[in-house]
Tab-separated table of C-alpha atoms in Angstrom:
chain	number	residue	atom	x	y	z
A	1077	UNK	CA	-37.134	38.241	-224.036
A	1078	UNK	CA	-39.856	38.247	-226.654
A	1079	UNK	CA	-42.624	35.754	-227.345
A	1080	UNK	CA	-46.318	35.152	-226.792
A	1081	UNK	CA	-48.544	33.483	-224.232
A	1082	UNK	CA	-48.875	29.716	-224.506
A	1083	UNK	CA	-52.016	27.764	-225.363
A	1084	UNK	CA	-53.401	27.360	-221.849
A	1085	UNK	CA	-52.806	30.996	-220.877
A	1086	UNK	CA	-54.361	32.175	-224.135
A	1087	UNK	CA	-57.528	30.153	-223.577
A	1088	UNK	CA	-57.789	30.824	-219.833
A	1089	UNK	CA	-56.891	34.494	-219.655
A	1090	UNK	CA	-57.575	35.910	-223.129
A	1091	UNK	CA	-60.252	34.006	-225.025
A	1092	UNK	CA	-62.410	33.332	-221.941
A	1093	UNK	CA	-62.132	36.981	-220.881
A	1094	UNK	CA	-63.839	38.172	-224.045
A	1095	UNK	CA	-67.655	38.301	-224.185
A	1096	UNK	CA	-69.561	36.685	-227.016
A	1097	UNK	CA	-69.358	38.596	-230.270
A	1098	UNK	CA	-72.077	41.208	-230.629
A	1099	UNK	CA	-72.402	40.702	-234.393
A	1100	UNK	CA	-73.190	37.391	-236.082
A	1101	UNK	CA	-71.052	38.315	-239.065
A	1102	UNK	CA	-67.838	38.364	-237.016
A	1103	UNK	CA	-65.686	35.279	-236.388
A	1104	UNK	CA	-62.856	35.609	-233.878
A	1105	UNK	CA	-59.391	34.150	-234.150
A	1106	UNK	CA	-58.428	31.290	-231.821
A	1107	UNK	CA	-55.930	28.494	-231.230
A	1108	UNK	CA	-54.959	27.189	-234.672
A	1109	UNK	CA	-57.020	29.951	-236.313
A	1110	UNK	CA	-54.731	32.961	-236.459
A	1111	UNK	CA	-57.026	35.460	-238.149
A	1112	UNK	CA	-60.495	36.890	-237.606
A	1113	UNK	CA	-63.102	37.104	-240.350
A	1114	UNK	CA	-65.571	39.903	-241.034
A	1115	UNK	CA	-68.512	39.351	-243.354
A	1116	UNK	CA	-69.474	42.550	-245.177
A	1117	UNK	CA	-73.100	42.684	-246.350
A	1118	UNK	CA	-74.308	45.403	-248.704
A	1119	UNK	CA	-77.792	45.508	-247.263
A	1120	UNK	CA	-77.000	45.476	-243.556
A	1121	UNK	CA	-76.915	42.572	-241.107
A	1122	UNK	CA	-80.286	41.252	-242.232
A	1123	UNK	CA	-79.372	40.942	-245.884
A	1124	UNK	CA	-78.848	37.367	-246.987
A	1125	UNK	CA	-77.644	38.280	-250.458
A	1126	UNK	CA	-74.097	38.337	-251.786
A	1127	UNK	CA	-71.437	39.457	-249.348
A	1128	UNK	CA	-67.713	39.950	-249.292
A	1129	UNK	CA	-65.589	38.847	-246.361
A	1130	UNK	CA	-62.371	40.342	-245.016
A	1131	UNK	CA	-59.716	38.579	-242.965
A	1132	UNK	CA	-57.914	40.496	-240.216
A	1133	UNK	CA	-54.655	39.689	-238.401
A	1134	UNK	CA	-52.744	41.799	-235.877
A	1135	UNK	CA	-49.332	41.617	-234.285
A	1136	UNK	CA	-46.441	43.486	-232.701
A	1137	UNK	CA	-43.405	44.068	-234.905
A	1138	UNK	CA	-39.845	44.763	-233.830
A	1139	UNK	CA	-37.083	46.438	-235.803
A	1140	UNK	CA	-34.310	44.117	-234.587
A	1141	UNK	CA	-31.402	43.152	-236.803
A	1142	UNK	CA	-31.571	42.871	-240.565
A	1143	UNK	CA	-34.426	40.392	-240.858
A	1144	UNK	CA	-36.534	40.976	-237.719
A	1145	UNK	CA	-39.090	43.475	-239.019
A	1146	UNK	CA	-39.438	41.695	-242.346
A	1147	UNK	CA	-40.199	38.376	-240.635
A	1148	UNK	CA	-42.765	39.997	-238.325
A	1149	UNK	CA	-44.612	41.506	-241.290
A	1150	UNK	CA	-44.330	38.258	-243.265
A	1151	UNK	CA	-45.954	36.320	-240.417
A	1152	UNK	CA	-48.943	38.677	-240.497
A	1153	UNK	CA	-49.097	38.408	-244.287
A	1154	UNK	CA	-49.129	34.607	-244.068
A	1155	UNK	CA	-51.833	34.622	-241.392
A	1156	UNK	CA	-54.074	36.345	-243.937
A	1157	UNK	CA	-52.910	34.414	-247.002
A	1158	UNK	CA	-53.360	30.942	-245.474
A	1159	UNK	CA	-57.142	31.348	-245.557
A	1160	UNK	CA	-57.194	31.956	-249.304
A	1161	UNK	CA	-57.275	35.735	-248.868
A	1162	UNK	CA	-54.903	38.303	-250.357
A	1163	UNK	CA	-53.335	40.838	-247.952
A	1164	UNK	CA	-54.554	44.247	-249.001
A	1165	UNK	CA	-54.189	47.084	-246.485
A	1166	UNK	CA	-52.620	47.668	-243.068
A	1167	UNK	CA	-52.977	50.040	-240.130
A	1168	UNK	CA	-50.010	50.799	-237.891
A	1169	UNK	CA	-49.388	52.253	-234.430
A	1170	UNK	CA	-45.863	53.280	-233.461
A	1171	UNK	CA	-45.006	54.146	-229.873
A	1172	UNK	CA	-41.658	55.927	-229.495
A	1173	UNK	CA	-39.705	56.231	-226.225
A	1174	UNK	CA	-38.679	59.806	-227.055
A	1175	UNK	CA	-39.127	62.576	-229.621
A	1176	UNK	CA	-36.464	61.252	-231.970
A	1177	UNK	CA	-38.151	62.313	-235.195
A	1178	UNK	CA	-35.319	61.098	-237.389
A	1179	UNK	CA	-35.510	57.592	-235.925
A	1180	UNK	CA	-39.284	57.529	-236.189
A	1181	UNK	CA	-39.191	58.646	-239.832
A	1182	UNK	CA	-36.604	56.005	-240.702
A	1183	UNK	CA	-38.632	53.298	-238.976
A	1184	UNK	CA	-41.887	54.280	-240.674
A	1185	UNK	CA	-40.240	54.368	-244.097
A	1186	UNK	CA	-38.812	50.892	-243.519
A	1187	UNK	CA	-42.189	49.566	-242.368
A	1188	UNK	CA	-44.040	51.098	-245.306
A	1189	UNK	CA	-41.340	49.945	-247.732
A	1190	UNK	CA	-41.651	46.297	-246.721
A	1191	UNK	CA	-45.449	46.476	-246.870
A	1192	UNK	CA	-45.240	47.995	-250.347
A	1193	UNK	CA	-42.976	45.117	-251.457
A	1194	UNK	CA	-45.733	42.763	-250.307
A	1195	UNK	CA	-48.383	44.808	-252.196
A	1196	UNK	CA	-49.952	46.001	-248.939
A	1197	UNK	CA	-50.888	49.683	-248.485
A	1198	UNK	CA	-50.643	51.362	-245.084
A	1199	UNK	CA	-53.855	53.377	-245.097
A	1200	UNK	CA	-53.844	55.000	-241.660
A	1201	UNK	CA	-51.948	54.893	-238.407
A	1202	UNK	CA	-51.034	56.502	-235.134
A	1203	UNK	CA	-47.692	57.617	-233.710
A	1204	UNK	CA	-47.047	58.810	-230.184
A	1205	UNK	CA	-44.279	59.318	-227.633
A	1206	UNK	CA	-44.585	57.384	-224.394
A	1207	UNK	CA	-41.862	57.072	-221.763
A	1208	UNK	CA	-43.333	53.724	-220.647
A	1209	UNK	CA	-41.462	52.006	-223.512
A	1210	UNK	CA	-37.678	51.741	-223.766
A	1211	UNK	CA	-37.610	50.932	-227.489
A	1212	UNK	CA	-40.022	51.679	-230.347
A	1213	UNK	CA	-43.082	49.415	-230.310
A	1214	UNK	CA	-44.861	48.792	-233.618
A	1215	UNK	CA	-48.375	47.383	-233.755
A	1216	UNK	CA	-49.598	46.351	-237.195
A	1217	UNK	CA	-53.082	45.238	-238.226
A	1218	UNK	CA	-53.384	43.732	-241.696
A	1219	UNK	CA	-56.544	42.989	-243.698
A	1220	UNK	CA	-57.062	40.811	-246.739
A	1221	UNK	CA	-59.716	40.275	-249.397
A	1222	UNK	CA	-60.979	36.965	-250.719
A	1223	UNK	CA	-59.072	35.527	-253.675
A	1224	UNK	CA	-61.217	34.302	-256.560
A	1225	UNK	CA	-64.675	34.369	-254.976
A	1226	UNK	CA	-66.356	31.025	-255.590
A	1227	UNK	CA	-63.390	29.501	-257.419
A	1228	UNK	CA	-62.095	27.260	-254.619
A	1229	UNK	CA	-63.519	23.770	-254.802
A	1230	UNK	CA	-62.258	22.432	-251.467
A	1231	UNK	CA	-64.444	21.776	-248.437
A	1232	UNK	CA	-63.657	25.190	-247.047
A	1233	UNK	CA	-61.322	28.137	-247.274
A	1234	UNK	CA	-58.994	28.365	-244.306
A	1235	UNK	CA	-60.147	28.106	-240.736
A	1236	UNK	CA	-63.142	30.171	-239.784
A	1237	UNK	CA	-65.553	29.341	-242.588
A	1238	UNK	CA	-64.604	25.738	-243.045
A	1239	UNK	CA	-65.973	24.227	-239.833
A	1240	UNK	CA	-69.501	23.672	-241.117
A	1241	UNK	CA	-68.208	22.429	-244.479
A	1242	UNK	CA	-65.735	19.829	-243.200
A	1243	UNK	CA	-66.605	16.134	-243.459
A	1244	UNK	CA	-67.643	14.581	-240.143
A	1245	UNK	CA	-64.979	11.889	-240.363
A	1246	UNK	CA	-61.506	13.438	-240.273
A	1247	UNK	CA	-59.514	10.351	-239.272
A	1248	UNK	CA	-57.418	9.118	-242.181
A	1249	UNK	CA	-57.119	12.521	-243.834
A	1250	UNK	CA	-53.579	13.264	-245.011
A	1251	UNK	CA	-51.356	16.059	-243.677
A	1252	UNK	CA	-49.299	17.737	-246.391
A	1253	UNK	CA	-46.452	20.084	-245.533
A	1254	UNK	CA	-45.452	22.651	-248.129
A	1255	UNK	CA	-42.089	24.365	-247.737
A	1256	UNK	CA	-38.942	23.673	-245.739
A	1257	UNK	CA	-38.725	23.425	-241.960
A	1258	UNK	CA	-37.642	26.486	-239.994
A	1259	UNK	CA	-36.940	28.912	-242.852
A	1260	UNK	CA	-37.724	32.037	-240.816
A	1261	UNK	CA	-35.803	30.784	-237.806
A	1262	UNK	CA	-32.834	29.788	-239.959
A	1263	UNK	CA	-32.624	33.322	-241.344
A	1264	UNK	CA	-32.900	34.865	-237.880
A	1265	UNK	CA	-30.210	32.581	-236.420
A	1266	UNK	CA	-27.973	33.145	-239.447
A	1267	UNK	CA	-28.003	36.934	-239.131
A	1268	UNK	CA	-27.810	36.900	-235.318
A	1269	UNK	CA	-24.794	34.545	-235.279
A	1270	UNK	CA	-23.152	35.301	-238.607
A	1271	UNK	CA	-19.654	35.990	-237.272
A	1272	UNK	CA	-19.460	32.764	-235.266
A	1273	UNK	CA	-21.020	30.727	-238.064
A	1274	UNK	CA	-18.463	31.978	-240.588
A	1275	UNK	CA	-15.710	30.840	-238.227
A	1276	UNK	CA	-17.196	27.339	-238.159
A	1277	UNK	CA	-18.388	26.966	-241.755
A	1278	UNK	CA	-17.099	28.401	-245.007
A	1279	UNK	CA	-18.717	31.644	-246.099
A	1280	UNK	CA	-19.380	30.226	-249.576
A	1281	UNK	CA	-21.386	27.400	-247.984
A	1282	UNK	CA	-23.557	29.626	-245.784
A	1283	UNK	CA	-24.131	32.668	-247.996
A	1284	UNK	CA	-26.905	30.917	-249.981
A	1285	UNK	CA	-28.930	30.889	-246.734
A	1286	UNK	CA	-29.657	34.558	-247.445
A	1287	UNK	CA	-31.721	33.471	-250.471
A	1288	UNK	CA	-34.226	31.840	-248.105
A	1289	UNK	CA	-35.681	35.321	-247.679
A	1290	UNK	CA	-37.462	34.685	-250.983
A	1291	UNK	CA	-39.403	31.819	-249.356
A	1292	UNK	CA	-40.939	33.517	-246.315
A	1293	UNK	CA	-44.222	34.558	-247.984
A	1294	UNK	CA	-47.064	32.175	-248.785
A	1295	UNK	CA	-48.478	32.498	-252.282
A	1296	UNK	CA	-49.955	30.233	-254.918
A	1297	UNK	CA	-49.512	27.050	-252.870
A	1298	UNK	CA	-52.536	28.078	-250.796
A	1299	UNK	CA	-54.786	28.404	-253.844
A	1300	UNK	CA	-53.537	25.070	-255.215
A	1301	UNK	CA	-54.357	23.381	-251.913
A	1302	UNK	CA	-57.905	24.759	-251.842
A	1303	UNK	CA	-58.448	23.728	-255.455
A	1304	UNK	CA	-57.509	20.143	-254.550
A	1305	UNK	CA	-59.729	19.386	-251.576
A	1306	UNK	CA	-58.032	21.169	-248.647
A	1307	UNK	CA	-60.313	21.135	-245.589
A	1308	UNK	CA	-57.915	22.921	-243.203
A	1309	UNK	CA	-54.839	25.096	-243.662
A	1310	UNK	CA	-52.355	26.422	-241.121
A	1311	UNK	CA	-49.281	28.593	-241.661
A	1312	UNK	CA	-46.211	27.489	-239.713
A	1313	UNK	CA	-44.883	30.330	-237.606
A	1314	UNK	CA	-43.366	30.784	-234.135
A	1315	UNK	CA	-42.808	27.475	-232.426
A	1316	UNK	CA	-42.075	25.759	-235.723
A	1317	UNK	CA	-43.696	22.725	-237.300
A	1318	UNK	CA	-44.198	20.950	-233.953
A	1319	UNK	CA	-46.200	23.899	-232.585
A	1320	UNK	CA	-48.221	24.127	-235.811
A	1321	UNK	CA	-49.107	20.426	-235.614
A	1322	UNK	CA	-50.246	20.816	-232.020
A	1323	UNK	CA	-52.367	23.842	-232.909
A	1324	UNK	CA	-53.855	21.935	-235.837
A	1325	UNK	CA	-54.896	19.121	-233.512
A	1326	UNK	CA	-56.548	21.680	-231.223
A	1327	UNK	CA	-58.405	23.368	-234.076
A	1328	UNK	CA	-59.676	20.088	-235.534
A	1329	UNK	CA	-60.134	18.377	-232.137
A	1330	UNK	CA	-58.407	15.214	-233.274
A	1331	UNK	CA	-55.162	13.306	-233.032
A	1332	UNK	CA	-52.412	12.922	-235.589
A	1333	UNK	CA	-49.464	10.736	-236.475
A	1334	UNK	CA	-46.518	12.231	-238.353
A	1335	UNK	CA	-43.430	10.553	-239.817
A	1336	UNK	CA	-40.411	12.574	-238.686
A	1337	UNK	CA	-38.335	11.569	-241.711
A	1338	UNK	CA	-40.959	12.962	-244.109
A	1339	UNK	CA	-40.733	16.504	-242.718
A	1340	UNK	CA	-38.660	18.459	-245.300
A	1341	UNK	CA	-35.616	20.243	-243.869
A	1342	UNK	CA	-32.480	21.850	-245.323
A	1343	UNK	CA	-29.019	20.686	-244.261
A	1344	UNK	CA	-28.049	24.310	-243.580
A	1345	UNK	CA	-30.894	24.574	-241.075
A	1346	UNK	CA	-29.690	21.445	-239.274
A	1347	UNK	CA	-26.097	22.678	-239.050
A	1348	UNK	CA	-26.976	26.218	-237.955
A	1349	UNK	CA	-29.212	24.796	-235.224
A	1350	UNK	CA	-26.455	22.419	-234.138
A	1351	UNK	CA	-24.237	25.454	-233.628
A	1352	UNK	CA	-26.838	27.494	-231.723
A	1353	UNK	CA	-28.356	24.599	-229.763
A	1354	UNK	CA	-31.864	25.131	-231.152
A	1355	UNK	CA	-34.322	22.437	-232.197
A	1356	UNK	CA	-34.843	22.978	-235.955
A	1357	UNK	CA	-38.424	21.716	-235.713
A	1358	UNK	CA	-39.280	24.329	-233.096
A	1359	UNK	CA	-37.806	27.476	-234.673
A	1360	UNK	CA	-39.850	29.945	-236.710
A	1361	UNK	CA	-41.288	28.234	-239.771
A	1362	UNK	CA	-42.406	31.395	-241.582
A	1363	UNK	CA	-43.108	30.570	-245.232
A	1364	UNK	CA	-44.235	26.959	-244.747
A	1365	UNK	CA	-47.751	25.577	-244.337
A	1366	UNK	CA	-49.766	22.516	-243.353
A	1367	UNK	CA	-52.744	21.341	-245.407
A	1368	UNK	CA	-55.256	18.620	-244.505
A	1369	UNK	CA	-56.658	16.845	-247.579
A	1370	UNK	CA	-58.327	13.528	-248.469
A	1371	UNK	CA	-55.613	12.716	-251.046
A	1372	UNK	CA	-52.248	14.024	-249.900
A	1373	UNK	CA	-50.188	12.462	-252.684
A	1374	UNK	CA	-52.294	14.224	-255.311
A	1375	UNK	CA	-51.840	17.600	-253.628
A	1376	UNK	CA	-48.109	17.031	-253.079
A	1377	UNK	CA	-47.710	16.200	-256.773
A	1378	UNK	CA	-49.667	19.304	-257.838
A	1379	UNK	CA	-47.592	21.525	-255.550
A	1380	UNK	CA	-44.353	19.978	-256.830
A	1381	UNK	CA	-45.440	20.543	-260.438
A	1382	UNK	CA	-45.996	24.216	-259.558
A	1383	UNK	CA	-42.465	24.510	-258.148
A	1384	UNK	CA	-43.158	24.079	-254.421
A	1385	UNK	CA	-41.464	21.677	-252.011
A	1386	UNK	CA	-44.211	19.463	-250.572
A	1387	UNK	CA	-44.688	16.034	-249.047
A	1388	UNK	CA	-47.231	13.970	-247.127
A	1389	UNK	CA	-45.893	13.936	-243.570
A	1390	UNK	CA	-48.709	12.141	-241.752
A	1391	UNK	CA	-52.417	11.694	-241.185
A	1392	UNK	CA	-55.188	12.532	-238.749
A	1393	UNK	CA	-56.228	9.830	-236.272
A	1394	UNK	CA	-59.369	8.932	-234.325
A	1395	UNK	CA	-57.754	9.176	-230.881
A	1396	UNK	CA	-56.443	12.379	-229.312
A	1397	UNK	CA	-52.735	11.447	-229.353
A	1398	UNK	CA	-50.397	13.693	-231.319
A	1399	UNK	CA	-47.441	11.530	-232.218
A	1400	UNK	CA	-44.168	11.975	-234.099
A	1401	UNK	CA	-42.731	8.657	-235.309
A	1402	UNK	CA	-38.963	8.458	-235.832
A	1403	UNK	CA	-37.680	5.019	-236.843
A	1404	UNK	CA	-39.068	2.766	-234.051
A	1405	UNK	CA	-39.587	5.574	-231.541
A	1406	UNK	CA	-42.944	7.270	-230.925
A	1407	UNK	CA	-42.701	10.726	-229.385
A	1408	UNK	CA	-45.778	12.536	-228.074
A	1409	UNK	CA	-46.037	16.240	-228.850
A	1410	UNK	CA	-46.514	18.566	-225.890
A	1411	UNK	CA	-48.123	22.031	-225.797
A	1412	UNK	CA	-45.690	24.506	-227.387
A	1413	UNK	CA	-43.789	27.160	-225.467
A	1414	UNK	CA	-43.339	30.334	-227.503
A	1415	UNK	CA	-40.877	32.276	-225.325
């Protein structure tokens, strides 16, 4: 079993266990804010002049199956990119269960190769042998630099910096989803169940699913969103779009109402999930994102013109309810489970 702690455990046992930050130029990650931010000042902490900021995201990667490692790295990449930053360098730690140098070398080359494809340099790392692990454990920390300093015209770039810049009244703001539902999870389920799926569906019908790999990285859609009034951005990851919506409500401390039928989803995703018994709205959504903007239709049109799938799926509300509306039924979202 592999996953992460849920919302309540994260707040109770992780975030509350950490002391206040020592430095005022450090902003920690949190629920709905998946990266930390470091403000780099040329003249020391007292300098109020120009400064450059760096976003940092960390995670554990696993070399499982064809797509596993690539998805793990892509999720880290997207955690950096969603704030309007460009992933730049990475630091790795690999813990091996034994002294299998050949296996370690192969794993490191694969890790570095994927990072290089994503224009990320591995600049330092650590490798050790530890009998406490049964399989190789890879820890990766990725850092990104600001894209186009001063060029974004939205209320704020990403999560950490935008709080003080957001309008006081959030109710009525539109929620725009860019990308298809469950792309990362569809790929994982496809490769994990390929034999059974080919017995149920024709190979010619399912093979195009492999092309979804081209959609797992966030790119220009983030910059377009910030240039058109985005006040909050959130990459969809583990737990799918439902988990991302819940986390967004936590980060913004507001409610939301989403039209189920407006959430974009591929027919292949629906059919693969029917076979595996998974909820397509709760599988890994790597490659998709949520944007909160005053004018969702304008942003959706701009994203569509740039070649991205996008639609207004809902709006923020004054109360604390987080609701999915499907025909005449109103379903309340519950805290996500990531295991």
